[in-house]
Amino acid sequence: MEDSTVKIAEVVNVGDVVTLNTVLIGTSGTIVKVNGEGKIRRRLFDMGLTPGAEVFLRKKAPLGDPLEITLRGYELSLRKDEAQYVEIKVTDVPASSEGENK
Amino acid sequence: MADKVLNVCLAGNPNCGKTTLFNSLTGSTAYVGNWPGVTVEKREGKYKSKEGLVVDVVDLPGIYSLSPYTPEEVVSRNFILEEHPDVVINVLDATNLERNLYMTTQILEMDVPVVIALNMMDAVENNGMSIDADAIANKLGVKVVKISALRNKGLDELMAVAAKVATTKREGKSFWDYGEYASKVDEAVAIYKKEEVSDPLFHAIKALEGDEIEAEKNKLAFEKVKELGVNIDEFEANSADKRYKYITSELAQYRTGAPVQESKKLSTSDKIDKVLTNKWAAIPILLVLLWIIFHITFASDLLYMHQWFGLELEDYPGFISFTLADGETYTPFAGLFYTGDGVNSIGEFFHCLAGDNETGILGLICLGIKQLLLMMGTPDAVIMVIYDGILNGVAAVVGFVPQILILFLFFSILEDSGYMARVAFVLDRIFRRFGVSGRAFLPMIMGLGCGVPAMVNTRTLNSDKERIKTIRVIPYFTCGAKADILAAVSASVALSFGWNADLFTMGMYVMGFVMAVVVVILMNKTTQREEVPPFIMELPAYHMPQPKAVAIHVWDKGKHFLKKAGTIILISTIVITMMENLTWDWRFIPAFEEATLEEIQALGYASYEAMEASSMLSSLGKVIMPLFTPIGFGTQLNSTGWIFGVATIQGIVAKENVTGTLTALAGIVGQNVEGLEDGDAVSQMFVATGITAGGIMGFTVFNLLTIPCFASVGTAKGELPTKKSYIGTILFWLLGAYVIASLFYLFTDAVVGNFGLVAGIIVPIVIVAAVVGSFFFAHLYDKKMRAKEALAA
């Protein structure tokens, strides 16, 4: 899989269901579904990325990937490739949506 | 208490303080090994209480789940299921209960007595929170003990409880809502019970999840469970989901007070993180930090006070000076604090303090032994074996230890503080392109100091293949000992060929980096093909490094080094020293700097050269000389070719030997070169032997890229997952270096004429050629593999 082929959502509103790799820094959401298969899906589950869990996209690495999210009271890093399997329902968007969305 | 020795194991998430707990419990009795067949660390030790309770403790690797995907998980799971420990102590990081309890719900499904240790309770209380341990214990039906492994609190109580629980029986129990699957789970459990598999509940649930190990180990039952027609993927999602739901709805309430971390508020950890992983500052900060670490550990010119600021010093005189019975005078502590090259860094100071067989503390001891032998009238030959052979070997290993420990210390501090995980986070994007994850950066960069700790550090990597790739290229990062070769050779080529010494040195460092990248890409496309392993990794909160935890880290790794490397480098040094000083008829050859020409003529040698050439090592060197011809320093040098060959062979034992040998032999061969009266001895020798520019290039490149030293060979053996990969690595180090060195030899000599430009221009050309060539090769191979796969499908 090539990195970050999924396009970045232009405008994400509260209530939208999007994949975790497409949202802006500062977005919060509730996990709706975890796709993917086998090892990666299992690992995502084990780390607490299960439906109903609240996640917050804290930052991206200096080169835009991987991502750092907060969930269940701890910080987790995952690549966009892995984040694309996680569907979230957006509960909060950053006040200023400009800037670092690459 | 029971008469039989209790057997407990510690299980828990990474970063939950398990290792600290283990070390606090077992103290000096602990030992570290690998699980049979896999390179997963195995720690075992004994706990003894004041009351006479004795417990065998096994520390399982830190894992998040008992799924079948990583070797750590498999090892832990099999240990509990097959070794039947009397008690499993499930260690939880009390500051992060939710995720830590997830694995608890899996462990509790096994038929084994469990005690929960709520670790880091001091941190929880400092945050103004409290946890109702009794309530959790009631809910889960197992004992819960609050402890702080770091402050040694609650440990005796924990072990007393464990001892009590060990005599009881416990049946596996699930703590989550099966929901629509309830009847299926019951049926699956019944199947496993009928097959008389122990821990039926655990196995049944794993089977319903379609677990790979389950499918192999309990085939019959697994097949029957399969017939129940449960959708594996859905069941797996459901079980993970419901476990977490149970934890949040039933257990999380027992933690009261402020939550661990307000998800959006900035804690101190976040503020630090803002700087350290800042978009622009992250990589420069990392580089500066690394420079500081290496400078403090290895520099012999602290802050470049000599080179840049013109500080002129005489060697520190040393405070002890004595003359042995053989008339030699020694000052073991000369140059301890500073030398003519500058002020010693902390690492270099300790290196000098430890010393070798004639300097430092080791020197005092070794020379003392020598003096004793001399006074007892021991024959020279025996003294040579003991002092120049055995003691020299021992001192070479031990003298090396302080710097390695200091390097370990710095890296352990970075690791313990939580910074290492961020480094991997920051660099993952770059490294993934080459086929390794961001975590591989650290071991590689440690290779610039010393390859041995670097190889030990590959333990943090995800897959076996990633470890193999990383270990193989670690030698390409020019280590401290090789820097010494570069310094000597570059000074000499500046004199004899007029090359720019700095450019040459830098070019060689860059050559190593580029080769590392090329080789990793190449391996990734050929023998070590794998999908880029996922990078789903916890970023632990920053905290002040705990001296105790850091000390444990350093000691663990240091011990490993001493054990693995100490034996092999010691034996090999002794063998090589003997071969260097013995002729085939077992006569001893005096060290040439200690004998006059008359003395050696009395022994029957015409000249120094003849004497040196009569040793076992040199005659072997002559036999294998043709081997070095393709890389520029073999038979084409006629009678003197063996010098470079011997230096190279000795370099395989330890790279420190290369300059030592060159300098020593230069004293003989380079003696009578005209027109170079005052130049340095090595450059005179270059002229005397008639080695070409390409030959020097081949010599340098081969020495930089080949087997780094016996110490790292020993370490690689301990760290590589299989014997095959170990042998492969050794062959790779030899053949890879050989091919690249011959390229450099041929290219450099082909463009002879303007030596001054060679270092600057030819190096990049060869590199580009190698890159292009390797991509081409990789492409072909890839195509072949794909065709094969298509055929198979």
Short mmCIF file of N, CA, C and O in Angstrom, two decimals, chain B residues 539-628:
data_model
loop_
_atom_site.label_atom_id
_atom_site.label_comp_id
_atom_site.label_asym_id
_atom_site.label_seq_id
_atom_site.Cartn_x
_atom_site.Cartn_y
_atom_site.Cartn_z
N LEU B 539 3.48 5.61 23.15
CA LEU B 539 4.47 6.65 23.44
C LEU B 539 4.35 6.96 24.93
O LEU B 539 3.47 7.71 25.34
N PRO B 540 5.20 6.36 25.73
CA PRO B 540 5.05 6.54 27.18
C PRO B 540 5.28 8.01 27.57
O PRO B 540 6.03 8.72 26.91
N ALA B 541 4.61 8.44 28.63
CA ALA B 541 4.78 9.83 29.09
C ALA B 541 6.24 10.05 29.49
O ALA B 541 6.91 9.15 29.98
N TYR B 542 6.73 11.25 29.23
CA TYR B 542 8.09 11.56 29.66
C TYR B 542 8.15 11.55 31.18
O TYR B 542 7.22 11.98 31.83
N HIS B 543 9.22 11.06 31.71
CA HIS B 543 9.41 11.26 33.15
C HIS B 543 10.89 11.31 33.45
O HIS B 543 11.71 10.87 32.63
N MET B 544 11.23 11.84 34.61
CA MET B 544 12.63 11.89 34.99
C MET B 544 13.15 10.46 35.02
O MET B 544 12.53 9.60 35.62
N PRO B 545 14.29 10.22 34.41
CA PRO B 545 14.83 8.86 34.45
C PRO B 545 15.08 8.46 35.91
O PRO B 545 15.57 9.25 36.70
N GLN B 546 14.68 7.25 36.27
CA GLN B 546 14.88 6.79 37.64
C GLN B 546 16.26 6.16 37.74
O GLN B 546 16.55 5.22 37.01
N PRO B 547 17.08 6.68 38.64
CA PRO B 547 18.45 6.14 38.74
C PRO B 547 18.47 4.63 38.86
O PRO B 547 19.27 3.96 38.22
N LYS B 548 17.53 4.11 39.64
CA LYS B 548 17.55 2.67 39.85
C LYS B 548 17.24 1.92 38.55
O LYS B 548 17.92 0.96 38.18
N ALA B 549 16.20 2.41 37.85
CA ALA B 549 15.82 1.75 36.61
C ALA B 549 16.96 1.83 35.60
O ALA B 549 17.27 0.86 34.89
N VAL B 550 17.60 3.01 35.53
CA VAL B 550 18.70 3.18 34.59
C VAL B 550 19.86 2.25 34.96
O VAL B 550 20.45 1.59 34.11
N ALA B 551 20.15 2.17 36.26
CA ALA B 551 21.25 1.32 36.71
C ALA B 551 20.99 -0.13 36.32
O ALA B 551 21.88 -0.84 35.85
N ILE B 552 19.73 -0.55 36.48
CA ILE B 552 19.37 -1.92 36.13
C ILE B 552 19.60 -2.18 34.64
O ILE B 552 20.19 -3.17 34.24
N HIS B 553 19.15 -1.21 33.85
CA HIS B 553 19.34 -1.28 32.40
C HIS B 553 20.80 -1.45 32.04
O HIS B 553 21.19 -2.32 31.27
N VAL B 554 21.61 -0.53 32.58
CA VAL B 554 23.03 -0.51 32.24
C VAL B 554 23.68 -1.83 32.65
O VAL B 554 24.42 -2.43 31.88
N TRP B 555 23.35 -2.27 33.82
CA TRP B 555 23.98 -3.48 34.33
C TRP B 555 23.57 -4.70 33.50
O TRP B 555 24.40 -5.53 33.15
N ASP B 556 22.28 -4.76 33.16
CA ASP B 556 21.80 -5.86 32.33
C ASP B 556 22.58 -5.96 31.04
O ASP B 556 23.04 -7.02 30.64
N LYS B 557 22.70 -4.82 30.38
CA LYS B 557 23.35 -4.82 29.07
C LYS B 557 24.85 -5.03 29.21
O LYS B 557 25.47 -5.72 28.41
N GLY B 558 25.42 -4.43 30.24
CA GLY B 558 26.86 -4.56 30.46
C GLY B 558 27.24 -6.00 30.73
O GLY B 558 28.23 -6.52 30.21
N LYS B 559 26.41 -6.66 31.53
CA LYS B 559 26.67 -8.04 31.89
C LYS B 559 26.65 -8.90 30.62
O LYS B 559 27.49 -9.77 30.42
N HIS B 560 25.68 -8.59 29.80
CA HIS B 560 25.53 -9.30 28.55
C HIS B 560 26.81 -9.17 27.72
O HIS B 560 27.32 -10.14 27.17
N PHE B 561 27.32 -7.96 27.65
CA PHE B 561 28.52 -7.70 26.87
C PHE B 561 29.70 -8.49 27.43
O PHE B 561 30.43 -9.15 26.70
N LEU B 562 29.86 -8.41 28.74
CA LEU B 562 31.00 -9.08 29.36
C LEU B 562 30.96 -10.59 29.11
O LEU B 562 31.96 -11.21 28.82
N LYS B 563 29.77 -11.14 29.22
CA LYS B 563 29.63 -12.58 29.05
C LYS B 563 29.88 -13.01 27.62
O LYS B 563 30.71 -13.87 27.34
N LYS B 564 29.14 -12.40 26.71
CA LYS B 564 29.20 -12.85 25.32
C LYS B 564 30.52 -12.48 24.67
O LYS B 564 31.11 -13.25 23.93
N ALA B 565 30.95 -11.26 24.90
CA ALA B 565 32.12 -10.77 24.19
C ALA B 565 33.41 -11.14 24.91
O ALA B 565 34.41 -11.43 24.29
N GLY B 566 33.36 -11.13 26.23
CA GLY B 566 34.56 -11.37 27.02
C GLY B 566 35.24 -12.68 26.67
O GLY B 566 36.45 -12.73 26.45
N THR B 567 34.46 -13.74 26.59
CA THR B 567 35.07 -15.05 26.34
C THR B 567 35.71 -15.11 24.97
O THR B 567 36.86 -15.49 24.85
N ILE B 568 34.97 -14.67 23.96
CA ILE B 568 35.46 -14.89 22.60
C ILE B 568 36.64 -13.97 22.27
O ILE B 568 37.63 -14.40 21.69
N ILE B 569 36.57 -12.71 22.70
CA ILE B 569 37.67 -11.81 22.37
C ILE B 569 38.91 -12.22 23.15
O ILE B 569 40.04 -12.14 22.67
N LEU B 570 38.69 -12.72 24.35
CA LEU B 570 39.81 -13.15 25.18
C LEU B 570 40.56 -14.30 24.52
O LEU B 570 41.77 -14.22 24.30
N ILE B 571 39.85 -15.33 24.16
CA ILE B 571 40.48 -16.51 23.56
C ILE B 571 41.19 -16.13 22.26
O ILE B 571 42.34 -16.50 22.03
N SER B 572 40.49 -15.34 21.44
CA SER B 572 41.08 -15.03 20.14
C SER B 572 42.32 -14.15 20.29
O SER B 572 43.29 -14.32 19.57
N THR B 573 42.28 -13.23 21.24
CA THR B 573 43.44 -12.38 21.43
C THR B 573 44.64 -13.21 21.86
O THR B 573 45.76 -13.01 21.39
N ILE B 574 44.38 -14.16 22.74
CA ILE B 574 45.48 -15.01 23.20
C ILE B 574 46.06 -15.79 22.02
O ILE B 574 47.27 -15.82 21.82
N VAL B 575 45.18 -16.37 21.23
CA VAL B 575 45.65 -17.17 20.09
C VAL B 575 46.47 -16.31 19.12
O VAL B 575 47.57 -16.67 18.72
N ILE B 576 45.91 -15.15 18.77
CA ILE B 576 46.60 -14.29 17.80
C ILE B 576 47.94 -13.81 18.36
O ILE B 576 48.95 -13.79 17.66
N THR B 577 47.96 -13.44 19.64
CA THR B 577 49.21 -12.96 20.23
C THR B 577 50.27 -14.06 20.18
O THR B 577 51.43 -13.81 19.87
N MET B 578 49.83 -15.27 20.49
CA MET B 578 50.77 -16.39 20.45
C MET B 578 51.29 -16.58 19.04
O MET B 578 52.49 -16.78 18.82
N MET B 579 50.39 -16.54 18.08
CA MET B 579 50.83 -16.76 16.70
C MET B 579 51.75 -15.66 16.23
O MET B 579 52.62 -15.87 15.40
N GLU B 580 51.54 -14.49 16.77
CA GLU B 580 52.35 -13.35 16.37
C GLU B 580 53.76 -13.51 16.95
O GLU B 580 54.73 -13.05 16.35
N ASN B 581 53.87 -14.12 18.10
CA ASN B 581 55.14 -14.17 18.79
C ASN B 581 55.84 -15.53 18.74
O ASN B 581 56.88 -15.73 19.35
N LEU B 582 55.24 -16.47 18.02
CA LEU B 582 55.84 -17.79 17.93
C LEU B 582 56.20 -18.11 16.49
O LEU B 582 55.50 -17.72 15.57
N THR B 583 57.32 -18.85 16.33
CA THR B 583 57.61 -19.39 15.01
C THR B 583 57.01 -20.79 14.99
O THR B 583 56.54 -21.30 16.01
N TRP B 584 57.05 -21.41 13.82
CA TRP B 584 56.44 -22.74 13.71
C TRP B 584 57.16 -23.77 14.56
O TRP B 584 56.62 -24.80 14.91
N ASP B 585 58.48 -23.54 14.85
CA ASP B 585 59.16 -24.47 15.74
C ASP B 585 59.07 -24.00 17.19
O ASP B 585 59.90 -24.34 18.02
N TRP B 586 58.04 -23.21 17.50
CA TRP B 586 57.72 -22.79 18.86
C TRP B 586 58.83 -22.01 19.55
O TRP B 586 59.04 -22.11 20.75
N ARG B 587 59.58 -21.25 18.75
CA ARG B 587 60.53 -20.34 19.38
C ARG B 587 59.86 -18.99 19.51
O ARG B 587 59.04 -18.59 18.68
N PHE B 588 60.21 -18.27 20.56
CA PHE B 588 59.59 -16.96 20.77
C PHE B 588 60.36 -15.87 20.05
O PHE B 588 61.58 -15.89 20.01
N ILE B 589 59.62 -14.97 19.49
CA ILE B 589 60.23 -13.84 18.79
C ILE B 589 60.16 -12.63 19.71
O ILE B 589 59.08 -12.28 20.16
N PRO B 590 61.26 -12.02 20.00
CA PRO B 590 61.20 -10.85 20.88
C PRO B 590 60.49 -9.70 20.19
O PRO B 590 60.49 -9.59 18.97
N ALA B 591 59.86 -8.87 20.97
CA ALA B 591 59.23 -7.68 20.40
C ALA B 591 60.33 -6.80 19.81
O ALA B 591 61.35 -6.58 20.46
N PHE B 592 60.14 -6.34 18.57
CA PHE B 592 61.28 -5.72 17.89
C PHE B 592 61.70 -4.39 18.50
O PHE B 592 62.85 -4.01 18.42
N GLU B 593 60.76 -3.72 19.15
CA GLU B 593 61.20 -2.44 19.74
C GLU B 593 62.05 -2.65 20.98
O GLU B 593 62.68 -1.73 21.47
N GLU B 594 62.04 -3.91 21.46
CA GLU B 594 62.78 -4.17 22.69
C GLU B 594 64.12 -4.86 22.43
O GLU B 594 64.88 -5.12 23.36
N ALA B 595 64.40 -5.19 21.18
CA ALA B 595 65.64 -5.90 20.90
C ALA B 595 66.51 -5.11 19.93
O ALA B 595 66.00 -4.51 18.99
N THR B 596 67.80 -5.12 20.14
CA THR B 596 68.70 -4.44 19.22
C THR B 596 69.01 -5.38 18.06
O THR B 596 68.74 -6.58 18.13
N LEU B 597 69.59 -4.81 17.02
CA LEU B 597 69.89 -5.61 15.84
C LEU B 597 70.87 -6.73 16.18
O LEU B 597 70.73 -7.86 15.71
N GLU B 598 71.82 -6.40 17.06
CA GLU B 598 72.80 -7.44 17.44
C GLU B 598 72.09 -8.60 18.14
O GLU B 598 72.37 -9.76 17.89
N GLU B 599 71.14 -8.22 19.01
CA GLU B 599 70.43 -9.27 19.75
C GLU B 599 69.67 -10.20 18.81
O GLU B 599 69.70 -11.42 18.99
N ILE B 600 69.01 -9.63 17.83
CA ILE B 600 68.23 -10.50 16.95
C ILE B 600 69.14 -11.27 16.00
O ILE B 600 68.82 -12.39 15.62
N GLN B 601 70.29 -10.65 15.67
CA GLN B 601 71.22 -11.41 14.82
C GLN B 601 71.77 -12.60 15.59
O GLN B 601 71.99 -13.67 15.02
N ALA B 602 71.94 -12.40 16.89
CA ALA B 602 72.39 -13.50 17.73
C ALA B 602 71.37 -14.64 17.74
O ALA B 602 71.71 -15.80 17.92
N LEU B 603 70.10 -14.28 17.56
CA LEU B 603 69.06 -15.31 17.52
C LEU B 603 68.97 -15.98 16.16
O LEU B 603 68.16 -16.88 15.95
N GLY B 604 69.75 -15.47 15.23
CA GLY B 604 69.79 -16.11 13.92
C GLY B 604 68.96 -15.44 12.85
O GLY B 604 68.71 -16.02 11.80
N TYR B 605 68.50 -14.22 13.10
CA TYR B 605 67.74 -13.52 12.07
C TYR B 605 68.62 -12.48 11.41
O TYR B 605 69.35 -11.76 12.09
N ALA B 606 68.52 -12.38 10.10
CA ALA B 606 69.34 -11.41 9.38
C ALA B 606 68.90 -9.99 9.67
O ALA B 606 69.72 -9.08 9.82
N SER B 607 67.62 -9.78 9.76
CA SER B 607 67.12 -8.42 9.95
C SER B 607 65.81 -8.47 10.76
O SER B 607 65.25 -9.53 10.99
N TYR B 608 65.34 -7.31 11.16
CA TYR B 608 64.05 -7.22 11.85
C TYR B 608 62.95 -7.83 10.99
O TYR B 608 62.08 -8.54 11.46
N GLU B 609 63.05 -7.46 9.72
CA GLU B 609 62.00 -7.90 8.80
C GLU B 609 61.93 -9.41 8.73
O GLU B 609 60.85 -10.01 8.79
N ALA B 610 63.11 -10.03 8.65
CA ALA B 610 63.16 -11.49 8.57
C ALA B 610 62.60 -12.10 9.86
O ALA B 610 61.88 -13.11 9.82
N MET B 611 62.93 -11.45 10.97
CA MET B 611 62.46 -11.97 12.25
C MET B 611 60.93 -11.92 12.30
O MET B 611 60.25 -12.89 12.61
N GLU B 612 60.37 -10.76 11.95
CA GLU B 612 58.94 -10.58 12.02
C GLU B 612 58.24 -11.52 11.04
O GLU B 612 57.19 -12.06 11.32
N ALA B 613 58.89 -11.71 9.90
CA ALA B 613 58.27 -12.55 8.87
C ALA B 613 58.29 -14.02 9.23
O ALA B 613 57.64 -14.83 8.58
N SER B 614 59.04 -14.38 10.27
CA SER B 614 59.13 -15.80 10.61
C SER B 614 58.03 -16.26 11.56
O SER B 614 57.92 -17.43 11.87
N SER B 615 57.21 -15.35 12.02
CA SER B 615 56.16 -15.76 12.96
C SER B 615 55.08 -16.56 12.24
O SER B 615 54.94 -16.48 11.02
N MET B 616 54.34 -17.34 13.02
CA MET B 616 53.24 -18.12 12.44
C MET B 616 52.28 -17.21 11.70
O MET B 616 51.82 -17.51 10.61
N LEU B 617 52.02 -16.08 12.31
CA LEU B 617 51.02 -15.18 11.75
C LEU B 617 51.47 -14.65 10.39
O LEU B 617 50.71 -14.64 9.43
N SER B 618 52.74 -14.20 10.31
CA SER B 618 53.19 -13.65 9.04
C SER B 618 53.27 -14.71 7.97
O SER B 618 52.94 -14.43 6.81
N SER B 619 53.70 -15.92 8.35
CA SER B 619 53.79 -16.93 7.29
C SER B 619 52.41 -17.32 6.81
O SER B 619 52.20 -17.55 5.63
N LEU B 620 51.45 -17.34 7.75
CA LEU B 620 50.07 -17.56 7.31
C LEU B 620 49.62 -16.41 6.42
O LEU B 620 48.95 -16.61 5.41
N GLY B 621 50.01 -15.20 6.84
CA GLY B 621 49.68 -14.02 6.05
C GLY B 621 50.17 -14.16 4.63
O GLY B 621 49.49 -13.80 3.68
N LYS B 622 51.38 -14.72 4.49
CA LYS B 622 51.93 -14.90 3.14
C LYS B 622 51.14 -15.92 2.34
O LYS B 622 50.94 -15.76 1.15
N VAL B 623 50.70 -16.97 3.05
CA VAL B 623 49.95 -18.01 2.35
C VAL B 623 48.65 -17.44 1.79
O VAL B 623 48.28 -17.71 0.65
N ILE B 624 47.99 -16.63 2.60
CA ILE B 624 46.68 -16.13 2.14
C ILE B 624 46.80 -14.81 1.39
O ILE B 624 45.80 -14.19 1.06
N MET B 625 48.03 -14.37 1.15
CA MET B 625 48.25 -13.09 0.47
C MET B 625 47.46 -12.96 -0.83
O MET B 625 46.87 -11.91 -1.09
N PRO B 626 47.42 -14.02 -1.65
CA PRO B 626 46.68 -13.87 -2.92
C PRO B 626 45.23 -13.46 -2.71
O PRO B 626 44.63 -12.82 -3.56
N LEU B 627 44.67 -13.84 -1.56
CA LEU B 627 43.30 -13.46 -1.27
C LEU B 627 43.12 -11.95 -1.29
O LEU B 627 42.06 -11.43 -1.60
N PHE B 628 44.15 -11.26 -0.89
CA PHE B 628 44.03 -9.81 -0.79
C PHE B 628 44.39 -9.10 -2.10
O PHE B 628 44.25 -7.90 -2.21
#
